[in-house]
Amino acid sequence: MTLQQPIYYTKAEYIETDTGNKVSRRATIAGPQNIILGGKTIISSGSIIRGDLRRLGPGHAVVISLGRYCVLGEGCIIRPPYKTYRGNFNYYPMKVGDHVHIGANSVVEAATIGNHVQIGKNCVIGKFAIIKDCAKIADNTILPPNSVVPALAHFAGAPGQFIEDLAESTQELVEAQTKQYYNRFQALED
């Protein structure tokens, strides 16, 4: 096994929270009161999380919840899904599980992303998509709105289609990868 090299960032560029989240100062966190980070999550430069989009009326905040050991690549856009129902335009909550890696420049409007999920670079995850545990979405995949990706499935293409079943060990492999990435992501000492 090869030893993974550290990924260095400058201390000034990232804010580290009490729970170990590392958030780039070049990321846009809109509506932070409506965003929950589970801990040890990395939000890279240029990422946008839209927690400011809300349902009509006061007190109807839409929560975006990210689990532990999530990685948002550079330029990701995470925004809640929306639809018009009985003439009213509404946003809906989004839940992202633990150990989820979302590649650079992907746009995500899913309703739910399970645990141990890998989403590649330049993907579009349509509104209200549901991605079950231990799924893998290949680079440049477009998942249409309301898609459901089963557990342990590999999807690719535009539109995204089933490619193959993933190994039972996917959960352990993805968990090891996200923890390793987090541990390699280190501040350069001044």
mmCIF file of C-alpha atoms in Angstrom:
data_model
loop_
_atom_site.group_PDB
_atom_site.id
_atom_site.type_symbol
_atom_site.label_atom_id
_atom_site.label_comp_id
_atom_site.label_asym_id
_atom_site.label_seq_id
_atom_site.Cartn_x
_atom_site.Cartn_y
_atom_site.Cartn_z
ATOM 1 C CA MET A 1 0.000 0.000 0.000
ATOM 2 C CA THR A 2 1.370 3.416 -0.958
ATOM 3 C CA LEU A 3 1.497 6.150 1.624
ATOM 4 C CA GLN A 4 -0.831 8.991 0.641
ATOM 5 C CA GLN A 5 0.752 12.437 0.464
ATOM 6 C CA PRO A 6 -0.766 15.227 2.563
ATOM 7 C CA ILE A 7 -3.015 17.760 0.858
ATOM 8 C CA TYR A 8 -1.894 21.134 2.149
ATOM 9 C CA TYR A 9 -3.959 24.278 2.492
ATOM 10 C CA THR A 10 -3.075 27.645 3.959
ATOM 11 C CA LYS A 11 -4.444 28.216 7.444
ATOM 12 C CA ALA A 12 -5.715 31.660 6.450
ATOM 13 C CA GLU A 13 -7.949 30.220 3.722
ATOM 14 C CA TYR A 14 -9.914 27.775 5.877
ATOM 15 C CA ILE A 15 -11.966 28.194 9.027
ATOM 16 C CA GLU A 16 -11.924 25.154 11.308
ATOM 17 C CA THR A 17 -14.924 24.693 13.606
ATOM 18 C CA ASP A 18 -15.046 23.056 17.035
ATOM 19 C CA THR A 19 -16.386 19.855 15.428
ATOM 20 C CA GLY A 20 -13.499 19.677 12.930
ATOM 21 C CA ASN A 21 -15.290 21.067 9.876
ATOM 22 C CA LYS A 22 -12.913 22.829 7.487
ATOM 23 C CA VAL A 23 -14.665 25.504 5.463
ATOM 24 C CA SER A 24 -12.900 27.553 2.799
ATOM 25 C CA ARG A 25 -13.252 31.314 3.146
ATOM 26 C CA ARG A 26 -13.752 31.235 -0.635
ATOM 27 C CA ALA A 27 -16.874 29.069 -0.265
ATOM 28 C CA THR A 28 -20.323 30.678 -0.136
ATOM 29 C CA ILE A 29 -22.450 29.518 2.775
ATOM 30 C CA ALA A 30 -25.777 31.288 2.306
ATOM 31 C CA GLY A 31 -28.180 30.992 5.243
ATOM 32 C CA PRO A 32 -25.771 29.261 7.644
ATOM 33 C CA GLN A 33 -28.478 29.034 10.319
ATOM 34 C CA ASN A 34 -30.257 26.516 8.046
ATOM 35 C CA ILE A 35 -27.203 24.349 7.340
ATOM 36 C CA ILE A 36 -26.114 21.534 9.642
ATOM 37 C CA LEU A 37 -22.614 20.089 9.324
ATOM 38 C CA GLY A 38 -22.123 16.790 11.140
ATOM 39 C CA GLY A 39 -18.409 17.282 11.777
ATOM 40 C CA LYS A 40 -15.092 16.644 10.021
ATOM 41 C CA THR A 41 -16.584 17.911 6.760
ATOM 42 C CA ILE A 42 -14.467 19.746 4.174
ATOM 43 C CA ILE A 43 -16.063 22.476 2.068
ATOM 44 C CA SER A 44 -13.633 23.453 -0.682
ATOM 45 C CA SER A 45 -12.960 26.778 -2.356
ATOM 46 C CA GLY A 46 -15.708 28.005 -4.675
ATOM 47 C CA SER A 47 -18.377 25.697 -3.233
ATOM 48 C CA ILE A 48 -21.840 27.162 -2.712
ATOM 49 C CA ILE A 49 -24.378 25.855 -0.189
ATOM 50 C CA ARG A 50 -27.759 27.556 -0.462
ATOM 51 C CA GLY A 51 -29.320 27.404 2.996
ATOM 52 C CA ASP A 52 -31.023 30.753 2.357
ATOM 53 C CA LEU A 53 -33.660 29.311 0.018
ATOM 54 C CA ARG A 54 -36.824 28.877 2.012
ATOM 55 C CA ARG A 55 -40.467 28.033 1.874
ATOM 56 C CA LEU A 56 -42.958 30.841 1.667
ATOM 57 C CA GLY A 57 -43.910 32.372 4.977
ATOM 58 C CA PRO A 58 -41.940 33.035 8.139
ATOM 59 C CA GLY A 59 -40.500 30.219 10.184
ATOM 60 C CA HIS A 60 -40.322 27.749 7.328
ATOM 61 C CA ALA A 61 -36.597 27.328 7.060
ATOM 62 C CA VAL A 62 -35.353 24.610 4.752
ATOM 63 C CA VAL A 63 -32.537 22.698 6.354
ATOM 64 C CA ILE A 64 -29.583 21.280 4.451
ATOM 65 C CA SER A 65 -27.948 18.608 6.565
ATOM 66 C CA LEU A 66 -24.494 17.166 5.805
ATOM 67 C CA GLY A 67 -23.214 14.203 7.821
ATOM 68 C CA ARG A 68 -19.736 13.454 9.151
ATOM 69 C CA TYR A 69 -16.686 13.133 6.900
ATOM 70 C CA CYS A 70 -18.284 14.747 3.854
ATOM 71 C CA VAL A 71 -16.095 16.331 1.193
ATOM 72 C CA LEU A 72 -17.424 18.978 -1.182
ATOM 73 C CA GLY A 73 -15.014 19.489 -4.070
ATOM 74 C CA GLU A 74 -14.135 22.864 -5.549
ATOM 75 C CA GLY A 75 -16.997 24.680 -7.239
ATOM 76 C CA CYS A 76 -19.796 22.374 -5.996
ATOM 77 C CA ILE A 77 -23.284 23.817 -5.759
ATOM 78 C CA ILE A 78 -25.608 22.328 -3.150
ATOM 79 C CA ARG A 79 -29.153 23.675 -3.123
ATOM 80 C CA PRO A 80 -32.434 22.274 -1.862
ATOM 81 C CA PRO A 81 -34.905 20.785 -4.339
ATOM 82 C CA TYR A 82 -38.011 22.797 -5.178
ATOM 83 C CA LYS A 83 -41.386 22.415 -6.830
ATOM 84 C CA THR A 84 -44.636 24.250 -7.290
ATOM 85 C CA TYR A 85 -47.492 22.563 -5.464
ATOM 86 C CA ARG A 86 -51.055 23.914 -5.685
ATOM 87 C CA GLY A 87 -49.728 27.168 -7.033
ATOM 88 C CA ASN A 88 -47.179 27.631 -4.254
ATOM 89 C CA PHE A 89 -43.451 27.522 -4.941
ATOM 90 C CA ASN A 90 -41.625 25.640 -2.191
ATOM 91 C CA TYR A 91 -38.139 24.458 -1.331
ATOM 92 C CA TYR A 92 -37.729 21.157 0.508
ATOM 93 C CA PRO A 93 -35.086 19.866 2.957
ATOM 94 C CA MET A 94 -31.994 18.012 1.763
ATOM 95 C CA LYS A 95 -30.211 15.343 3.782
ATOM 96 C CA VAL A 96 -26.707 14.124 2.961
ATOM 97 C CA GLY A 97 -25.398 11.150 4.963
ATOM 98 C CA ASP A 98 -21.973 10.381 6.416
ATOM 99 C CA HIS A 99 -18.845 9.685 4.342
ATOM 100 C CA VAL A 100 -20.080 11.361 1.149
ATOM 101 C CA HIS A 101 -17.590 12.684 -1.417
ATOM 102 C CA ILE A 102 -18.958 15.097 -4.033
ATOM 103 C CA GLY A 103 -16.502 15.863 -6.838
ATOM 104 C CA ALA A 104 -15.545 19.299 -8.169
ATOM 105 C CA ASN A 105 -18.083 21.369 -10.106
ATOM 106 C CA SER A 106 -21.054 19.094 -9.398
ATOM 107 C CA VAL A 107 -24.540 20.537 -8.898
ATOM 108 C CA VAL A 108 -26.722 18.710 -6.375
ATOM 109 C CA GLU A 109 -30.468 19.239 -5.802
ATOM 110 C CA ALA A 110 -31.194 15.787 -4.374
ATOM 111 C CA ALA A 111 -33.748 15.102 -1.661
ATOM 112 C CA THR A 112 -31.568 12.479 0.008
ATOM 113 C CA ILE A 113 -28.041 11.174 -0.389
ATOM 114 C CA GLY A 114 -27.278 8.126 1.739
ATOM 115 C CA ASN A 115 -24.117 7.176 3.613
ATOM 116 C CA HIS A 116 -20.859 6.119 1.906
ATOM 117 C CA VAL A 117 -21.760 7.703 -1.455
ATOM 118 C CA GLN A 118 -19.289 8.860 -4.090
ATOM 119 C CA ILE A 119 -20.401 11.470 -6.619
ATOM 120 C CA GLY A 120 -17.867 12.258 -9.336
ATOM 121 C CA LYS A 121 -16.777 15.546 -10.893
ATOM 122 C CA ASN A 122 -19.045 17.640 -13.145
ATOM 123 C CA CYS A 123 -22.206 15.739 -12.194
ATOM 124 C CA VAL A 124 -25.744 17.097 -12.144
ATOM 125 C CA ILE A 125 -27.985 15.460 -9.542
ATOM 126 C CA GLY A 126 -31.562 16.458 -10.409
ATOM 127 C CA LYS A 127 -34.258 17.729 -8.076
ATOM 128 C CA PHE A 128 -35.627 15.204 -5.571
ATOM 129 C CA ALA A 129 -33.182 12.488 -6.633
ATOM 130 C CA ILE A 130 -32.612 9.822 -3.997
ATOM 131 C CA ILE A 131 -29.212 8.172 -3.846
ATOM 132 C CA LYS A 132 -29.155 5.183 -1.492
ATOM 133 C CA ASP A 133 -26.235 4.025 0.687
ATOM 134 C CA CYS A 134 -22.934 2.939 -0.874
ATOM 135 C CA ALA A 135 -23.773 4.141 -4.390
ATOM 136 C CA LYS A 136 -21.289 5.560 -6.880
ATOM 137 C CA ILE A 137 -22.056 8.195 -9.496
ATOM 138 C CA ALA A 138 -19.357 8.412 -12.194
ATOM 139 C CA ASP A 139 -17.809 11.707 -13.393
ATOM 140 C CA ASN A 140 -19.970 13.747 -15.818
ATOM 141 C CA THR A 141 -23.165 11.852 -14.952
ATOM 142 C CA ILE A 142 -26.531 13.596 -15.209
ATOM 143 C CA LEU A 143 -29.233 12.123 -12.963
ATOM 144 C CA PRO A 144 -32.684 13.337 -14.038
ATOM 145 C CA PRO A 145 -35.079 14.760 -11.424
ATOM 146 C CA ASN A 146 -36.778 12.156 -9.190
ATOM 147 C CA SER A 147 -34.183 9.480 -10.026
ATOM 148 C CA VAL A 148 -33.580 6.731 -7.490
ATOM 149 C CA VAL A 149 -30.148 5.124 -7.336
ATOM 150 C CA PRO A 150 -30.265 1.830 -5.412
ATOM 151 C CA ALA A 151 -27.772 0.869 -2.710
ATOM 152 C CA LEU A 152 -24.486 -0.599 -3.971
ATOM 153 C CA ALA A 153 -25.152 0.582 -7.545
ATOM 154 C CA HIS A 154 -22.750 2.291 -9.951
ATOM 155 C CA PHE A 155 -24.455 4.803 -12.272
ATOM 156 C CA ALA A 156 -22.932 6.679 -15.227
ATOM 157 C CA GLY A 157 -23.930 8.577 -18.342
ATOM 158 C CA ALA A 158 -26.329 11.297 -19.410
ATOM 159 C CA PRO A 159 -28.944 10.399 -18.392
ATOM 160 C CA GLY A 160 -27.421 8.336 -15.590
ATOM 161 C CA GLN A 161 -28.011 4.609 -15.950
ATOM 162 C CA PHE A 162 -27.136 1.495 -13.982
ATOM 163 C CA ILE A 163 -23.675 0.167 -14.907
ATOM 164 C CA GLU A 164 -22.915 -2.514 -12.324
ATOM 165 C CA ASP A 165 -23.392 -3.685 -8.757
ATOM 166 C CA LEU A 166 -20.696 -2.594 -6.318
ATOM 167 C CA ALA A 167 -18.864 -4.890 -3.915
ATOM 168 C CA GLU A 168 -20.246 -5.542 -0.443
ATOM 169 C CA SER A 169 -17.041 -3.958 0.892
ATOM 170 C CA THR A 170 -17.968 -0.550 -0.594
ATOM 171 C CA GLN A 171 -19.043 0.832 2.792
ATOM 172 C CA GLU A 172 -15.666 0.075 4.406
ATOM 173 C CA LEU A 173 -13.704 1.298 1.372
ATOM 174 C CA VAL A 174 -15.543 4.631 1.108
ATOM 175 C CA GLU A 175 -15.366 5.195 4.863
ATOM 176 C CA ALA A 176 -11.600 4.587 4.792
ATOM 177 C CA GLN A 177 -11.202 6.930 1.799
ATOM 178 C CA THR A 178 -13.131 9.835 3.347
ATOM 179 C CA LYS A 179 -11.344 9.515 6.700
ATOM 180 C CA GLN A 180 -7.984 9.272 4.932
ATOM 181 C CA TYR A 181 -8.775 12.345 2.818
ATOM 182 C CA TYR A 182 -9.769 14.299 5.930
ATOM 183 C CA ASN A 183 -6.579 13.266 7.754
ATOM 184 C CA ARG A 184 -4.423 14.170 4.725
ATOM 185 C CA PHE A 185 -6.053 17.627 4.480
ATOM 186 C CA GLN A 186 -3.606 19.578 6.628
ATOM 187 C CA ALA A 187 -2.847 23.227 7.293
ATOM 188 C CA LEU A 188 0.535 24.551 6.237
ATOM 189 C CA GLU A 189 2.268 25.842 9.327
ATOM 190 C CA ASP A 190 3.210 29.511 9.048
#
